[in-house]
Amino acid sequence: VQLQASGGGLVQAGDSLRLSCAASGRSFSSSVMGWFRQAPGKDREFVSAIRWTHGSKYYAEAVKGRFTISGDNAKNAVHLQMTSLKPEDTAVYYCATRHSADYVGSDVSSSAHYDSWGHGTQVTVSS
């Protein structure tokens, strides 16, 4: 199974970008897909996630109201619409998926909840 993130680029503050993540490979299954990001010199942090079972969506406080996650489980694809971008959004953005079943009380904001990761796409926001 491979995850391929795309859509990153160099934009100005206030602009928008749409990231996409597509999964390929046989017997792909996913209970949760998420987006994380890592800025230079910082730890990887949670951005957003979607649980396929109920379609529940989750956002980090820093992006709530500006970013929107969407996707199609049947197509093994997830997107992240980013608006009102800020310089502090600059980072490499990674998509991730959990292949095994999700469970009540699980923490979708924890990177440990995911078992496959894409290579990331660079987002740079200039001021």
Short mmCIF file of N, CA and C in Angstrom, two decimals:
data_model
loop_
_atom_site.label_atom_id
_atom_site.label_comp_id
_atom_site.label_asym_id
_atom_site.label_seq_id
_atom_site.Cartn_x
_atom_site.Cartn_y
_atom_site.Cartn_z
N VAL A 1 0.84 -1.19 0.00
CA VAL A 1 0.00 0.00 0.00
C VAL A 1 0.88 1.24 0.00
N GLN A 2 0.54 2.16 -0.86
CA GLN A 2 1.27 3.43 -0.91
C GLN A 2 0.30 4.59 -0.81
N LEU A 3 0.72 5.61 -0.08
CA LEU A 3 -0.03 6.85 0.01
C LEU A 3 0.76 7.93 -0.70
N GLN A 4 0.11 8.65 -1.56
CA GLN A 4 0.78 9.71 -2.31
C GLN A 4 0.05 11.03 -2.08
N ALA A 5 0.75 11.95 -1.43
CA ALA A 5 0.18 13.28 -1.20
C ALA A 5 0.62 14.22 -2.31
N SER A 6 -0.26 15.12 -2.67
CA SER A 6 0.05 16.09 -3.72
C SER A 6 -0.70 17.38 -3.46
N GLY A 7 -0.33 18.42 -4.20
CA GLY A 7 -1.05 19.68 -4.11
C GLY A 7 -0.34 20.79 -3.37
N GLY A 8 0.81 20.47 -2.81
CA GLY A 8 1.56 21.50 -2.09
C GLY A 8 2.13 22.54 -3.05
N GLY A 9 2.66 23.60 -2.47
CA GLY A 9 3.26 24.63 -3.30
C GLY A 9 3.62 25.85 -2.50
N LEU A 10 4.03 26.88 -3.22
CA LEU A 10 4.40 28.17 -2.61
C LEU A 10 3.28 29.17 -2.87
N VAL A 11 2.70 29.69 -1.79
CA VAL A 11 1.61 30.65 -1.92
C VAL A 11 1.86 31.81 -0.98
N GLN A 12 1.04 32.82 -1.13
CA GLN A 12 1.12 33.98 -0.24
C GLN A 12 0.10 33.86 0.88
N ALA A 13 0.36 34.56 1.96
CA ALA A 13 -0.57 34.56 3.07
C ALA A 13 -1.95 34.98 2.58
N GLY A 14 -2.96 34.25 3.03
CA GLY A 14 -4.32 34.52 2.62
C GLY A 14 -4.79 33.67 1.46
N ASP A 15 -3.87 33.03 0.78
CA ASP A 15 -4.23 32.19 -0.36
C ASP A 15 -4.79 30.84 0.11
N SER A 16 -5.18 30.03 -0.86
CA SER A 16 -5.73 28.71 -0.59
C SER A 16 -4.95 27.64 -1.36
N LEU A 17 -4.98 26.45 -0.82
CA LEU A 17 -4.41 25.28 -1.48
C LEU A 17 -5.29 24.08 -1.17
N ARG A 18 -5.26 23.13 -2.06
CA ARG A 18 -6.00 21.89 -1.83
C ARG A 18 -5.03 20.73 -1.95
N LEU A 19 -4.85 20.04 -0.86
CA LEU A 19 -4.00 18.86 -0.84
C LEU A 19 -4.84 17.62 -1.09
N SER A 20 -4.24 16.68 -1.76
CA SER A 20 -4.92 15.41 -2.01
C SER A 20 -4.02 14.25 -1.62
N CYS A 21 -4.64 13.17 -1.23
CA CYS A 21 -3.89 11.98 -0.86
C CYS A 21 -4.63 10.79 -1.46
N ALA A 22 -3.91 10.03 -2.25
CA ALA A 22 -4.50 8.86 -2.87
C ALA A 22 -3.75 7.62 -2.43
N ALA A 23 -4.49 6.59 -2.17
CA ALA A 23 -3.88 5.32 -1.76
C ALA A 23 -3.96 4.33 -2.90
N SER A 24 -2.94 3.55 -3.00
CA SER A 24 -2.93 2.53 -4.04
C SER A 24 -2.41 1.24 -3.45
N GLY A 25 -2.77 0.16 -4.07
CA GLY A 25 -2.32 -1.12 -3.58
C GLY A 25 -3.48 -2.07 -3.38
N ARG A 26 -3.17 -3.31 -3.41
CA ARG A 26 -4.22 -4.31 -3.28
C ARG A 26 -4.75 -4.39 -1.85
N SER A 27 -5.98 -4.76 -1.76
CA SER A 27 -6.60 -5.00 -0.46
C SER A 27 -6.46 -3.83 0.50
N PHE A 28 -6.54 -2.63 -0.05
CA PHE A 28 -6.43 -1.47 0.81
C PHE A 28 -7.70 -1.31 1.62
N SER A 29 -7.53 -1.12 2.91
CA SER A 29 -8.67 -0.81 3.77
C SER A 29 -8.25 0.28 4.74
N SER A 30 -9.20 1.08 5.12
CA SER A 30 -8.88 2.20 5.98
C SER A 30 -10.05 2.50 6.89
N SER A 31 -9.77 2.73 8.15
CA SER A 31 -10.81 3.13 9.08
C SER A 31 -10.73 4.63 9.37
N VAL A 32 -9.54 5.17 9.27
CA VAL A 32 -9.30 6.58 9.54
C VAL A 32 -8.23 7.08 8.58
N MET A 33 -8.40 8.28 8.07
CA MET A 33 -7.33 8.93 7.31
C MET A 33 -7.10 10.31 7.91
N GLY A 34 -5.86 10.68 7.94
CA GLY A 34 -5.54 11.95 8.58
C GLY A 34 -4.44 12.71 7.89
N TRP A 35 -4.31 13.95 8.29
CA TRP A 35 -3.24 14.81 7.81
C TRP A 35 -2.43 15.31 9.01
N PHE A 36 -1.14 15.25 8.86
CA PHE A 36 -0.22 15.79 9.85
C PHE A 36 0.73 16.74 9.12
N ARG A 37 1.44 17.54 9.87
CA ARG A 37 2.42 18.41 9.25
C ARG A 37 3.64 18.55 10.15
N GLN A 38 4.75 18.86 9.53
CA GLN A 38 5.98 19.04 10.28
C GLN A 38 6.73 20.23 9.72
N ALA A 39 6.89 21.23 10.56
CA ALA A 39 7.65 22.42 10.19
C ALA A 39 9.11 22.20 10.56
N PRO A 40 10.02 22.93 9.93
CA PRO A 40 11.44 22.77 10.23
C PRO A 40 11.73 22.98 11.72
N GLY A 41 12.43 22.01 12.29
CA GLY A 41 12.82 22.13 13.69
C GLY A 41 11.71 21.83 14.68
N LYS A 42 10.57 21.39 14.19
CA LYS A 42 9.45 21.11 15.08
C LYS A 42 9.00 19.67 14.93
N ASP A 43 8.26 19.20 15.92
CA ASP A 43 7.72 17.85 15.87
C ASP A 43 6.54 17.80 14.89
N ARG A 44 6.28 16.61 14.42
CA ARG A 44 5.11 16.41 13.58
C ARG A 44 3.86 16.66 14.40
N GLU A 45 2.90 17.37 13.83
CA GLU A 45 1.68 17.67 14.57
C GLU A 45 0.45 17.32 13.76
N PHE A 46 -0.59 17.03 14.49
CA PHE A 46 -1.88 16.68 13.89
C PHE A 46 -2.51 17.90 13.24
N VAL A 47 -3.14 17.68 12.09
CA VAL A 47 -3.87 18.74 11.41
C VAL A 47 -5.36 18.41 11.33
N SER A 48 -5.68 17.25 10.78
CA SER A 48 -7.08 16.91 10.57
C SER A 48 -7.21 15.43 10.32
N ALA A 49 -8.41 14.90 10.57
CA ALA A 49 -8.65 13.48 10.33
C ALA A 49 -10.13 13.24 10.05
N ILE A 50 -10.39 12.13 9.41
CA ILE A 50 -11.77 11.73 9.14
C ILE A 50 -11.92 10.25 9.45
N ARG A 51 -12.93 9.92 10.22
CA ARG A 51 -13.27 8.51 10.48
C ARG A 51 -14.30 8.10 9.44
N TRP A 52 -14.01 7.05 8.70
CA TRP A 52 -14.89 6.68 7.61
C TRP A 52 -16.22 6.12 8.11
N THR A 53 -16.23 5.44 9.22
CA THR A 53 -17.43 4.76 9.68
C THR A 53 -18.60 5.74 9.84
N HIS A 54 -18.34 6.85 10.48
CA HIS A 54 -19.39 7.83 10.74
C HIS A 54 -19.19 9.14 9.99
N GLY A 55 -18.06 9.24 9.29
CA GLY A 55 -17.79 10.50 8.59
C GLY A 55 -17.41 11.62 9.52
N SER A 56 -17.07 11.30 10.76
CA SER A 56 -16.69 12.34 11.71
C SER A 56 -15.37 12.98 11.30
N LYS A 57 -15.30 14.28 11.48
CA LYS A 57 -14.12 15.03 11.08
C LYS A 57 -13.52 15.75 12.29
N TYR A 58 -12.22 15.85 12.32
CA TYR A 58 -11.50 16.42 13.44
C TYR A 58 -10.46 17.40 12.93
N TYR A 59 -10.25 18.45 13.70
CA TYR A 59 -9.30 19.49 13.31
C TYR A 59 -8.49 19.95 14.50
N ALA A 60 -7.24 20.28 14.23
CA ALA A 60 -6.44 20.95 15.25
C ALA A 60 -6.97 22.36 15.43
N GLU A 61 -6.83 22.89 16.63
CA GLU A 61 -7.33 24.23 16.91
C GLU A 61 -6.72 25.26 15.96
N ALA A 62 -5.47 25.06 15.60
CA ALA A 62 -4.76 26.05 14.78
C ALA A 62 -5.34 26.19 13.38
N VAL A 63 -6.07 25.16 12.93
CA VAL A 63 -6.58 25.19 11.56
C VAL A 63 -8.11 25.19 11.50
N LYS A 64 -8.74 25.06 12.64
CA LYS A 64 -10.20 24.99 12.68
C LYS A 64 -10.80 26.27 12.07
N GLY A 65 -11.75 26.06 11.19
CA GLY A 65 -12.38 27.20 10.52
C GLY A 65 -11.69 27.61 9.24
N ARG A 66 -10.48 27.13 9.03
CA ARG A 66 -9.74 27.48 7.81
C ARG A 66 -9.52 26.27 6.90
N PHE A 67 -9.38 25.11 7.49
CA PHE A 67 -9.13 23.89 6.73
C PHE A 67 -10.36 23.00 6.75
N THR A 68 -10.56 22.28 5.66
CA THR A 68 -11.68 21.35 5.57
C THR A 68 -11.20 20.03 4.99
N ILE A 69 -11.46 18.95 5.70
CA ILE A 69 -11.09 17.63 5.21
C ILE A 69 -12.29 16.99 4.54
N SER A 70 -12.03 16.28 3.47
CA SER A 70 -13.08 15.55 2.78
C SER A 70 -12.45 14.33 2.13
N GLY A 71 -13.29 13.45 1.67
CA GLY A 71 -12.71 12.28 1.04
C GLY A 71 -13.74 11.29 0.57
N ASP A 72 -13.24 10.27 -0.04
CA ASP A 72 -14.08 9.21 -0.58
C ASP A 72 -13.43 7.88 -0.21
N ASN A 73 -14.02 7.19 0.74
CA ASN A 73 -13.43 5.94 1.20
C ASN A 73 -13.40 4.91 0.08
N ALA A 74 -14.41 4.92 -0.77
CA ALA A 74 -14.47 3.96 -1.87
C ALA A 74 -13.32 4.18 -2.85
N LYS A 75 -12.88 5.41 -2.95
CA LYS A 75 -11.79 5.73 -3.86
C LYS A 75 -10.45 5.83 -3.14
N ASN A 76 -10.48 5.56 -1.83
CA ASN A 76 -9.25 5.63 -1.05
C ASN A 76 -8.55 6.97 -1.22
N ALA A 77 -9.31 8.02 -1.13
CA ALA A 77 -8.74 9.36 -1.33
C ALA A 77 -9.24 10.31 -0.25
N VAL A 78 -8.37 11.20 0.14
CA VAL A 78 -8.74 12.22 1.12
C VAL A 78 -8.14 13.54 0.66
N HIS A 79 -8.85 14.62 0.93
CA HIS A 79 -8.40 15.94 0.52
C HIS A 79 -8.39 16.88 1.71
N LEU A 80 -7.56 17.89 1.59
CA LEU A 80 -7.52 18.92 2.63
C LEU A 80 -7.56 20.27 1.94
N GLN A 81 -8.70 20.93 2.05
CA GLN A 81 -8.86 22.26 1.50
C GLN A 81 -8.37 23.27 2.54
N MET A 82 -7.35 24.03 2.17
CA MET A 82 -6.76 24.98 3.11
C MET A 82 -7.01 26.40 2.61
N THR A 83 -7.63 27.20 3.43
CA THR A 83 -7.90 28.59 3.07
C THR A 83 -7.27 29.52 4.11
N SER A 84 -7.22 30.79 3.76
CA SER A 84 -6.65 31.79 4.66
C SER A 84 -5.31 31.34 5.22
N LEU A 85 -4.46 30.86 4.36
CA LEU A 85 -3.18 30.32 4.80
C LEU A 85 -2.32 31.38 5.46
N LYS A 86 -1.58 30.93 6.45
CA LYS A 86 -0.69 31.80 7.22
C LYS A 86 0.74 31.30 7.10
N PRO A 87 1.71 32.16 7.31
CA PRO A 87 3.11 31.70 7.26
C PRO A 87 3.37 30.54 8.23
N GLU A 88 2.68 30.52 9.35
CA GLU A 88 2.88 29.44 10.31
C GLU A 88 2.30 28.10 9.84
N ASP A 89 1.60 28.10 8.72
CA ASP A 89 1.13 26.84 8.13
C ASP A 89 2.22 26.19 7.29
N THR A 90 3.32 26.88 7.10
CA THR A 90 4.42 26.33 6.32
C THR A 90 4.95 25.05 6.96
N ALA A 91 4.96 23.98 6.19
CA ALA A 91 5.39 22.68 6.71
C ALA A 91 5.33 21.66 5.58
N VAL A 92 5.86 20.50 5.87
CA VAL A 92 5.62 19.35 5.00
C VAL A 92 4.36 18.67 5.54
N TYR A 93 3.42 18.44 4.66
CA TYR A 93 2.15 17.85 5.04
C TYR A 93 2.14 16.37 4.64
N TYR A 94 1.78 15.53 5.60
CA TYR A 94 1.75 14.10 5.39
C TYR A 94 0.32 13.57 5.55
N CYS A 95 -0.05 12.66 4.69
CA CYS A 95 -1.30 11.95 4.93
C CYS A 95 -0.97 10.59 5.53
N ALA A 96 -1.91 10.09 6.26
CA ALA A 96 -1.72 8.82 6.96
C ALA A 96 -3.03 8.07 7.02
N THR A 97 -2.93 6.77 7.18
CA THR A 97 -4.13 5.96 7.28
C THR A 97 -3.95 4.87 8.33
N ARG A 98 -5.07 4.47 8.88
CA ARG A 98 -5.08 3.33 9.79
C ARG A 98 -5.80 2.19 9.07
N HIS A 99 -5.11 1.09 8.89
CA HIS A 99 -5.70 -0.03 8.17
C HIS A 99 -6.61 -0.87 9.06
N SER A 100 -6.23 -1.03 10.30
CA SER A 100 -7.01 -1.88 11.20
C SER A 100 -8.24 -1.13 11.67
N ALA A 101 -9.13 -1.87 12.29
CA ALA A 101 -10.38 -1.28 12.73
C ALA A 101 -10.16 -0.17 13.74
N ASP A 102 -10.99 0.83 13.66
CA ASP A 102 -10.97 1.90 14.64
C ASP A 102 -11.68 1.40 15.90
N TYR A 103 -11.55 2.13 16.99
CA TYR A 103 -12.22 1.70 18.21
C TYR A 103 -12.67 2.92 19.00
N VAL A 104 -13.67 2.69 19.83
CA VAL A 104 -14.26 3.77 20.62
C VAL A 104 -13.20 4.36 21.54
N GLY A 105 -13.10 5.66 21.54
CA GLY A 105 -12.16 6.33 22.41
C GLY A 105 -10.79 6.50 21.83
N SER A 106 -10.59 6.06 20.60
CA SER A 106 -9.26 6.19 19.99
C SER A 106 -8.95 7.66 19.73
N ASP A 107 -7.68 7.95 19.71
CA ASP A 107 -7.21 9.32 19.54
C ASP A 107 -6.69 9.50 18.12
N VAL A 108 -7.51 10.09 17.27
CA VAL A 108 -7.11 10.26 15.87
C VAL A 108 -6.06 11.35 15.71
N SER A 109 -5.79 12.10 16.76
CA SER A 109 -4.77 13.14 16.67
C SER A 109 -3.38 12.60 17.01
N SER A 110 -3.32 11.36 17.39
CA SER A 110 -2.03 10.76 17.72
C SER A 110 -1.44 10.06 16.50
N SER A 111 -0.20 10.34 16.20
CA SER A 111 0.42 9.70 15.05
C SER A 111 0.51 8.19 15.25
N ALA A 112 0.51 7.76 16.50
CA ALA A 112 0.59 6.32 16.78
C ALA A 112 -0.65 5.56 16.34
N HIS A 113 -1.73 6.30 16.06
CA HIS A 113 -2.98 5.66 15.65
C HIS A 113 -2.94 5.20 14.20
N TYR A 114 -1.92 5.64 13.46
CA TYR A 114 -1.85 5.37 12.03
C TYR A 114 -0.72 4.40 11.72
N ASP A 115 -0.89 3.60 10.70
CA ASP A 115 0.15 2.63 10.40
C ASP A 115 0.71 2.73 8.99
N SER A 116 0.22 3.66 8.19
CA SER A 116 0.83 3.90 6.88
C SER A 116 0.89 5.41 6.65
N TRP A 117 2.01 5.82 6.10
CA TRP A 117 2.25 7.25 5.88
C TRP A 117 2.72 7.50 4.45
N GLY A 118 2.31 8.63 3.91
CA GLY A 118 2.80 9.06 2.62
C GLY A 118 4.10 9.82 2.79
N HIS A 119 4.69 10.23 1.69
CA HIS A 119 5.97 10.90 1.72
C HIS A 119 5.88 12.39 2.01
N GLY A 120 4.74 12.95 1.91
CA GLY A 120 4.60 14.36 2.25
C GLY A 120 4.67 15.28 1.06
N THR A 121 4.05 16.45 1.22
CA THR A 121 4.08 17.48 0.20
C THR A 121 4.36 18.82 0.90
N GLN A 122 5.23 19.60 0.31
CA GLN A 122 5.66 20.84 0.94
C GLN A 122 4.66 21.96 0.69
N VAL A 123 4.30 22.63 1.76
CA VAL A 123 3.47 23.83 1.68
C VAL A 123 4.28 24.98 2.27
N THR A 124 4.46 26.02 1.47
CA THR A 124 5.20 27.20 1.92
C THR A 124 4.32 28.42 1.74
N VAL A 125 4.12 29.14 2.84
CA VAL A 125 3.28 30.34 2.81
C VAL A 125 4.15 31.53 3.12
N SER A 126 4.24 32.43 2.17
CA SER A 126 5.07 33.63 2.37
C SER A 126 4.20 34.77 2.92
N SER A 127 4.84 35.62 3.69
CA SER A 127 4.10 36.74 4.29
C SER A 127 4.04 37.95 3.38
#
